[in-house]
Amino acid sequence: MSAVPLQPPRRLVEFTLDGEPVRVPEGSTLLDACRAAGKDVPTLCQGDTLTPKNACRVCMVEVEGARTLAPACSRRAEAGMEVRTDSERARHSRKLVLELLASSTDLSTTPRAAEWIEEYGAEPGRFGEDAATVAEEPKVDNDLYVRDYDKCILCYKCVDACGEQWQNTFAIAVAGRGFDARISTEHDAPLTDSACVYCGNCIEVCPTGALSFKTEFDMREAGTWDEERQTETTTVCAYCGVGCNLTLHVQDNDIVKVSSPHDNPVTHGNLCIKGRFGYQHVQQH
Amino acid sequence: MKTGTDSTTRTERSARTGAGAPAGKAERRDRSPKRYPRLTQPLVRDGKDAELRPATWEEALTVAADGFRRVRAESGPDAFGMFSCARATNEMNYVAQKFTRVVMGTNNVDSCNRTCHAPSVAGLTAALGSGGGTSSYAEVEETDLIVMWGSNARFAHPIFFHHVLKGIRNGARMYAVDPRRTSTAEWADSWLGPNVGTDIPLAHAVGREIIHAGLANRAFIERATEGYEAYAAEVEPWTPTAAEKVTGVPAEAIRELAHAYATAERAQLCWTLGITEHHNGTDNVRALINLALLTGHVGRHGSGLQPLRGQNNVQGGGDMGAIPNRLPGFQDILTPATREKFEAAWGTAIQPRYGLNLTDMFEAMESGALRAVYCIGENPAQSEADSEQAVERLRALDHLVVQDIFLTKTAELADVVLPATAAWCETDGTTTNSERRVQRVRKAVHPPGEAREDIDIICDLAGRLGHDWKFADAQAVWDELRSVSPDHAGMTYGRLEEHQGIQWPCPSEDRLEPTYLHGRLWADNGPDGPSPRAVFGPVKHDPPVDLTDEQYPLRLTTGRRLDSYNTGVQSGSYASPLRRGEYVELCPEDAERYGVTVGETVRVTSRRGSVTAPVWVDPGLRPGLAFMTMHFPDEVDTNQLTIEANCPIAGTAEFKASAIRVEKLAAPVAPESVRS
Ligand code: SF4
Ligand code: SF4
Ligand code: FES
């Protein structure tokens, strides 16, 4: 007998989504179903390469007959369910979550945050100016990437990517509890004295820009970062025979950031230090 | 389920900061290696004693072509040799080998896989009929047992190791076999640390134990293999106890590995340069393959053999025919029908014999038989074992044309230097990874200055030598390749995009083949069994050529660090916080024996040369074993120490086993090879 069972083929599950019947493969989440049906449900802590943590609650949907709202990112679809993504309750909950997040953290580099705040009529200002839980300088302790925890929503994705879900290096963890909880290296040491191996797989999953390439950080400071002018081209890493797919973000003919497709069979969105940061040799003119 | 948290964190940290090393912390030196600026215009030399000077493309290409024409007229086609590039695209390798065979008329083409994985290709081809790794990364996640033999994938192939970690978290057991207790070994259920160069006795003892415990897969052996009897006789003397004496691995650990491997439902055997970079690298590979044949761990989903390739297109370069014995599609030059097919397609005669491999070519330079070399993207002046000798031989050439993105040490010796593009981000094409997956490479940035694409340059030279080749783009090259290589025939660019790469073989545009090779070994093939059968290799133990003795008591082995790469030309350019320059790494006991401390500069001497380097202490080493890398040759030229003892089958040099001594210096000096 084999210790590792291979996956049996998946059956389809049928349920109702916003009044329409839908069918999804068994094991799919409500979010998978929403996306398949072209519905736009906001998410932050959900990561397509990570196990859901249910930390941010911005994706809540209403399940008919349930007392509480359900996080779409982790709730599995069940046959016969009736799910509403845009009920008054669901929309109100999202508005509240966005207000709390936006009042306590800097969402200026969170893709789509401004759009959602507007869409749900959230008013972060009503908690006052000093709701921010963290107010500290960005940590610039190496030449490759920067940690700006004023932007951190404590979604744990970086911890999971650094930990047992992918990299297994365990350089960062959650320190403290409650309002004091934050992401940190052991003893809050600089990265250069931590176990970090600079794979950047935490940057890849960070939804807010709290973790970013030093190139991006510097260009934002200088006011030159401009995603509209950037191209994204997927190619193959030149450093070893594993053959990781790299997506090169290029602005003005300079590589400014490197990511990897999350559905790539070789990388699942992960890279090592060479693939992630070792591109500079081509730009030494 | 284990977490591995503590031990792994500790090792990775000590690998970097030296925490856990004995007293005396290395002061932080500025370790940024030499930075190479990109080449932006062609260079030529007016006579052997002149300096390289800027030239126009027109002038440089004319000088380059004239030299090739002259040498061919004077000494015949075999006086020419091509070094093709294992980092460039399949398309460029296809065109480079075609230039060699059609324009110059010789089979003297090879790439630097000679210095790493040729033994894997040779061994796999001899045993199984195909030079590719037999399974896929995803299968490592679904296997029951993983053996990492001579492979520190945690550092050298980090994203492959992600698949290994998934496998471990899914319940697979892992065994690490490596003289060093590496960070890969930290994840193993059991670590076997053989003496350097004793992989064959170890593998044979594992095989013998499997046979004697009645765990050999008799049905598989009878139906699908040949040569078992000779193999069984060869391993018979290697009792676990006899092997323990030679390998240093406890007999009990050998037995445990044998039983675990033989009784696993599915098992993956993975190896890297620890197996191949020996004077008998191909034999080492055969010794490992034998174990898979003995147990039937090949040709099924989850059971297979995975050589992990050092460079991004080592696999593809060979597949494209940029090797002296194979035409594109890995088709044997000695097969008349194959030659006829290519002769018809290319309108040329192909020599019915193998060309010279890289090692042969270097020897032919010395004898004067090889007079002109076209070197594309390779840096043999630094990457060859015994680099001093390599430089002398390159200097002896009549005509050396180097095409590269940097003015490397090799380019500095050239008569003509042609500025090229960085294949992986400045050109379109494909590369082939260690799981045989052909993937699209795409142009993301424009090359600097006047730099041009490799294929354009080669075609321009071909034109000057009388062959008017027109390839509209990389896809046109690929389509020509598909028309002559059955293994690639079904891989259109469209399908490669759609599937995020396709593994070969892919003979048809209508379907995808299984992700593992050699399913024929398990299929119902009738009374004659599969064709070809898998062949056992009754190889013999042959200890390292460079023996340790009283004068040279330490065994030096080499390898790769996480953030650096080969001769450092590429990887030296980014500000890695992990980089700490070159050190000679010793175990704590040896450091104490020689009275040296971390950071202290010492003299390291082999029978071939001598360098100075600072000391590092790594508790993962053991007495008698030292470790260095090739990453910082401008600072410490490790290849001055390594031996040019080559594998007679594949021509790979024995980078993994030199004999050295370490001596204290009277007064501290700066490393002598540091450049200002
Ligand atoms: S740093 Fe980014 S990924 Fe990590 S917890 Fe904060 S927001 Fe999430
Ligand atoms: S990202 Fe790292 S593991 Fe992947 S191909 Fe590049 S060097 Fe190899
Ligand atoms: S995205 Fe669902 S809880 Fe955060």
PDB file of C-alpha atoms in Angstrom, chain A residues 1-7 142-144 163-170 186 191-198 201 231 233-246 248 250 253-255 261 263-268 270-274 277-285, chain B residues 3 5 8-9 12-13 16 35-38 87 137 142-144 154-160 162-163 165-166 169-170 187 265-266 309-312 406 422 424-426 431 433-435 437 439-446 448 500 560 562-565 570-571 573-578:
ATOM      1  CA  MET A   1       0.000   0.000   0.000  1.00  0.00           C
ATOM      2  CA  SER A   2       1.094   3.453  -0.722  1.00  0.00           C
ATOM      3  CA  ALA A   3       1.298   6.032   2.016  1.00  0.00           C
ATOM      4  CA  VAL A   4       0.300   8.873  -0.253  1.00  0.00           C
ATOM      5  CA  PRO A   5      -3.102   8.499  -1.875  1.00  0.00           C
ATOM      6  CA  LEU A   6      -3.434  10.065  -5.285  1.00  0.00           C
ATOM      7  CA  GLN A   7      -6.330  12.452  -5.850  1.00  0.00           C
ATOM      8  CA  ASN A 142      19.139  45.473   3.241  1.00  0.00           C
ATOM      9  CA  ASP A 143      19.398  46.326  -0.455  1.00  0.00           C
ATOM     10  CA  LEU A 144      16.739  43.933  -1.705  1.00  0.00           C
ATOM     11  CA  GLY A 163       6.815  29.089   6.968  1.00  0.00           C
ATOM     12  CA  GLU A 164       5.509  25.659   6.343  1.00  0.00           C
ATOM     13  CA  GLN A 165       3.293  26.375   3.366  1.00  0.00           C
ATOM     14  CA  TRP A 166       6.193  27.198   1.041  1.00  0.00           C
ATOM     15  CA  GLN A 167       9.623  28.371   2.001  1.00  0.00           C
ATOM     16  CA  ASN A 168      10.008  26.594   5.346  1.00  0.00           C
ATOM     17  CA  THR A 169      12.612  29.088   6.506  1.00  0.00           C
ATOM     18  CA  PHE A 170      10.580  30.535   9.405  1.00  0.00           C
ATOM     19  CA  GLU A 186      12.943  36.694  15.883  1.00  0.00           C
ATOM     20  CA  LEU A 191      16.705  40.929   8.385  1.00  0.00           C
ATOM     21  CA  THR A 192      20.445  40.637   7.937  1.00  0.00           C
ATOM     22  CA  ASP A 193      20.683  39.015  11.370  1.00  0.00           C
ATOM     23  CA  SER A 194      17.629  36.824  10.873  1.00  0.00           C
ATOM     24  CA  ALA A 195      17.134  33.487   9.176  1.00  0.00           C
ATOM     25  CA  CYS A 196      15.872  35.271   6.040  1.00  0.00           C
ATOM     26  CA  VAL A 197      17.173  33.825   2.763  1.00  0.00           C
ATOM     27  CA  TYR A 198      15.762  36.668   0.621  1.00  0.00           C
ATOM     28  CA  ASN A 201       8.145  34.850  -1.446  1.00  0.00           C
ATOM     29  CA  THR A 231       5.050  46.000 -18.912  1.00  0.00           C
ATOM     30  CA  THR A 233       6.593  39.753 -19.436  1.00  0.00           C
ATOM     31  CA  THR A 234       6.883  36.165 -18.284  1.00  0.00           C
ATOM     32  CA  THR A 235      10.125  34.368 -19.117  1.00  0.00           C
ATOM     33  CA  VAL A 236      12.359  31.691 -17.566  1.00  0.00           C
ATOM     34  CA  CYS A 237      15.027  32.180 -14.882  1.00  0.00           C
ATOM     35  CA  ALA A 238      18.595  31.917 -16.154  1.00  0.00           C
ATOM     36  CA  TYR A 239      20.252  30.755 -12.949  1.00  0.00           C
ATOM     37  CA  CYS A 240      19.617  27.043 -12.655  1.00  0.00           C
ATOM     38  CA  GLY A 241      18.008  24.079 -14.316  1.00  0.00           C
ATOM     39  CA  VAL A 242      14.816  24.157 -12.256  1.00  0.00           C
ATOM     40  CA  GLY A 243      13.337  26.522 -14.838  1.00  0.00           C
ATOM     41  CA  CYS A 244      11.262  28.885 -12.716  1.00  0.00           C
ATOM     42  CA  ASN A 245       8.969  31.249 -14.576  1.00  0.00           C
ATOM     43  CA  LEU A 246       9.707  34.893 -13.867  1.00  0.00           C
ATOM     44  CA  LEU A 248       9.595  40.794 -15.273  1.00  0.00           C
ATOM     45  CA  VAL A 250       9.745  46.634 -16.690  1.00  0.00           C
ATOM     46  CA  ASN A 253      13.547  49.397 -20.178  1.00  0.00           C
ATOM     47  CA  ASP A 254      14.635  48.642 -16.615  1.00  0.00           C
ATOM     48  CA  ILE A 255      13.503  45.614 -14.647  1.00  0.00           C
ATOM     49  CA  PRO A 261       2.722  33.306 -12.002  1.00  0.00           C
ATOM     50  CA  ASP A 263      -0.579  28.970 -11.255  1.00  0.00           C
ATOM     51  CA  ASN A 264       2.806  28.004 -12.694  1.00  0.00           C
ATOM     52  CA  PRO A 265       3.487  24.274 -12.274  1.00  0.00           C
ATOM     53  CA  VAL A 266       7.182  24.829 -11.521  1.00  0.00           C
ATOM     54  CA  THR A 267       7.021  27.715  -9.048  1.00  0.00           C
ATOM     55  CA  HIS A 268       3.479  28.161  -7.700  1.00  0.00           C
ATOM     56  CA  ASN A 270       7.698  31.123  -5.494  1.00  0.00           C
ATOM     57  CA  LEU A 271      11.298  31.941  -6.403  1.00  0.00           C
ATOM     58  CA  CYS A 272      14.722  31.885  -4.768  1.00  0.00           C
ATOM     59  CA  ILE A 273      16.991  34.885  -4.193  1.00  0.00           C
ATOM     60  CA  LYS A 274      18.654  34.524  -7.601  1.00  0.00           C
ATOM     61  CA  PHE A 277      16.669  39.632  -7.243  1.00  0.00           C
ATOM     62  CA  GLY A 278      19.520  38.451  -9.478  1.00  0.00           C
ATOM     63  CA  TYR A 279      18.488  40.370 -12.596  1.00  0.00           C
ATOM     64  CA  GLN A 280      20.752  43.364 -12.214  1.00  0.00           C
ATOM     65  CA  HIS A 281      23.623  41.975 -14.266  1.00  0.00           C
ATOM     66  CA  VAL A 282      21.725  42.632 -17.481  1.00  0.00           C
ATOM     67  CA  GLN A 283      21.247  46.278 -16.667  1.00  0.00           C
ATOM     68  CA  GLN A 284      24.823  47.334 -16.062  1.00  0.00           C
ATOM     69  CA  HIS A 285      25.283  49.698 -18.900  1.00  0.00           C
TER      70      HIS A 285
ATOM     71  CA  THR B   3       8.393  20.760  11.455  1.00  0.00           C
ATOM     72  CA  THR B   5      11.842  24.562  12.300  1.00  0.00           C
ATOM     73  CA  THR B   8      16.780  24.344   9.712  1.00  0.00           C
ATOM     74  CA  THR B   9      16.687  27.848  10.999  1.00  0.00           C
ATOM     75  CA  GLU B  12      20.674  28.451   7.529  1.00  0.00           C
ATOM     76  CA  ARG B  13      21.661  31.103   9.931  1.00  0.00           C
ATOM     77  CA  ARG B  16      25.343  32.899   6.758  1.00  0.00           C
ATOM     78  CA  ARG B  35      31.262  43.847 -11.523  1.00  0.00           C
ATOM     79  CA  TYR B  36      31.159  43.314 -15.242  1.00  0.00           C
ATOM     80  CA  PRO B  37      29.711  46.083 -17.423  1.00  0.00           C
ATOM     81  CA  ARG B  38      27.663  44.943 -20.420  1.00  0.00           C
ATOM     82  CA  ARG B  87      22.196  29.293 -20.812  1.00  0.00           C
ATOM     83  CA  TYR B 137       8.720  17.803 -10.066  1.00  0.00           C
ATOM     84  CA  GLU B 142       3.323  12.384  -4.521  1.00  0.00           C
ATOM     85  CA  THR B 143       6.037   9.893  -3.807  1.00  0.00           C
ATOM     86  CA  ASP B 144       6.725   7.861  -0.678  1.00  0.00           C
ATOM     87  CA  ARG B 154      18.018  23.377  -0.581  1.00  0.00           C
ATOM     88  CA  PHE B 155      20.759  25.753  -1.748  1.00  0.00           C
ATOM     89  CA  ALA B 156      21.456  24.786  -5.351  1.00  0.00           C
ATOM     90  CA  HIS B 157      17.882  24.168  -6.574  1.00  0.00           C
ATOM     91  CA  PRO B 158      15.697  25.938  -4.016  1.00  0.00           C
ATOM     92  CA  ILE B 159      12.421  25.763  -5.904  1.00  0.00           C
ATOM     93  CA  PHE B 160      12.859  22.100  -6.736  1.00  0.00           C
ATOM     94  CA  HIS B 162       9.917  23.291  -2.476  1.00  0.00           C
ATOM     95  CA  HIS B 163       8.488  20.253  -4.264  1.00  0.00           C
ATOM     96  CA  LEU B 165       9.276  19.814   1.049  1.00  0.00           C
ATOM     97  CA  LYS B 166       5.714  19.327  -0.171  1.00  0.00           C
ATOM     98  CA  ARG B 169       4.841  17.287   4.323  1.00  0.00           C
ATOM     99  CA  ASN B 170       2.656  14.835   2.414  1.00  0.00           C
ATOM    100  CA  TRP B 187      15.346  17.846   6.355  1.00  0.00           C
ATOM    101  CA  GLU B 265       5.673   1.863  -3.140  1.00  0.00           C
ATOM    102  CA  ARG B 266       7.066   4.839  -5.052  1.00  0.00           C
ATOM    103  CA  ARG B 309      20.589  20.532 -13.867  1.00  0.00           C
ATOM    104  CA  GLY B 310      22.913  23.323 -12.905  1.00  0.00           C
ATOM    105  CA  GLN B 311      22.186  25.713 -15.744  1.00  0.00           C
ATOM    106  CA  ASN B 312      18.895  26.764 -17.168  1.00  0.00           C
ATOM    107  CA  PHE B 406      30.288  40.618 -20.767  1.00  0.00           C
ATOM    108  CA  ALA B 422      20.965  38.158 -22.445  1.00  0.00           C
ATOM    109  CA  TRP B 424      16.482  34.982 -20.810  1.00  0.00           C
ATOM    110  CA  CYS B 425      15.149  38.544 -20.971  1.00  0.00           C
ATOM    111  CA  GLU B 426      16.311  40.123 -24.222  1.00  0.00           C
ATOM    112  CA  THR B 431      14.556  26.640 -22.762  1.00  0.00           C
ATOM    113  CA  ASN B 433      14.324  22.519 -17.613  1.00  0.00           C
ATOM    114  CA  SER B 434      15.351  19.525 -15.510  1.00  0.00           C
ATOM    115  CA  GLU B 435      11.944  17.887 -15.840  1.00  0.00           C
ATOM    116  CA  ARG B 437       9.664  20.963 -19.702  1.00  0.00           C
ATOM    117  CA  GLN B 439       9.089  26.735 -21.695  1.00  0.00           C
ATOM    118  CA  ARG B 440       8.828  30.039 -23.470  1.00  0.00           C
ATOM    119  CA  VAL B 441      11.506  32.661 -22.944  1.00  0.00           C
ATOM    120  CA  ARG B 442      10.313  36.138 -23.850  1.00  0.00           C
ATOM    121  CA  LYS B 443      11.963  39.426 -24.629  1.00  0.00           C
ATOM    122  CA  ALA B 444      11.182  41.896 -21.848  1.00  0.00           C
ATOM    123  CA  VAL B 445      13.890  44.541 -22.305  1.00  0.00           C
ATOM    124  CA  HIS B 446      15.968  45.914 -25.152  1.00  0.00           C
ATOM    125  CA  PRO B 448      22.144  47.898 -24.477  1.00  0.00           C
ATOM    126  CA  GLN B 500       2.848  26.761 -19.399  1.00  0.00           C
ATOM    127  CA  ARG B 560      27.395  26.162  -4.818  1.00  0.00           C
ATOM    128  CA  LEU B 562      22.477  29.821  -2.200  1.00  0.00           C
ATOM    129  CA  ASP B 563      22.866  33.315  -3.575  1.00  0.00           C
ATOM    130  CA  SER B 564      25.715  32.827  -6.039  1.00  0.00           C
ATOM    131  CA  TYR B 565      26.216  31.113  -9.319  1.00  0.00           C
ATOM    132  CA  GLN B 570      25.970  37.082 -13.285  1.00  0.00           C
ATOM    133  CA  SER B 571      25.336  36.690  -9.608  1.00  0.00           C
ATOM    134  CA  SER B 573      25.982  42.026  -9.721  1.00  0.00           C
ATOM    135  CA  TYR B 574      23.223  42.167  -7.156  1.00  0.00           C
ATOM    136  CA  ALA B 575      23.557  43.238  -3.564  1.00  0.00           C
ATOM    137  CA  SER B 576      22.960  39.928  -1.841  1.00  0.00           C
ATOM    138  CA  PRO B 577      22.926  40.321   1.917  1.00  0.00           C
ATOM    139  CA  LEU B 578      23.995  36.668   2.125  1.00  0.00           C
TER     140      LEU B 578
END
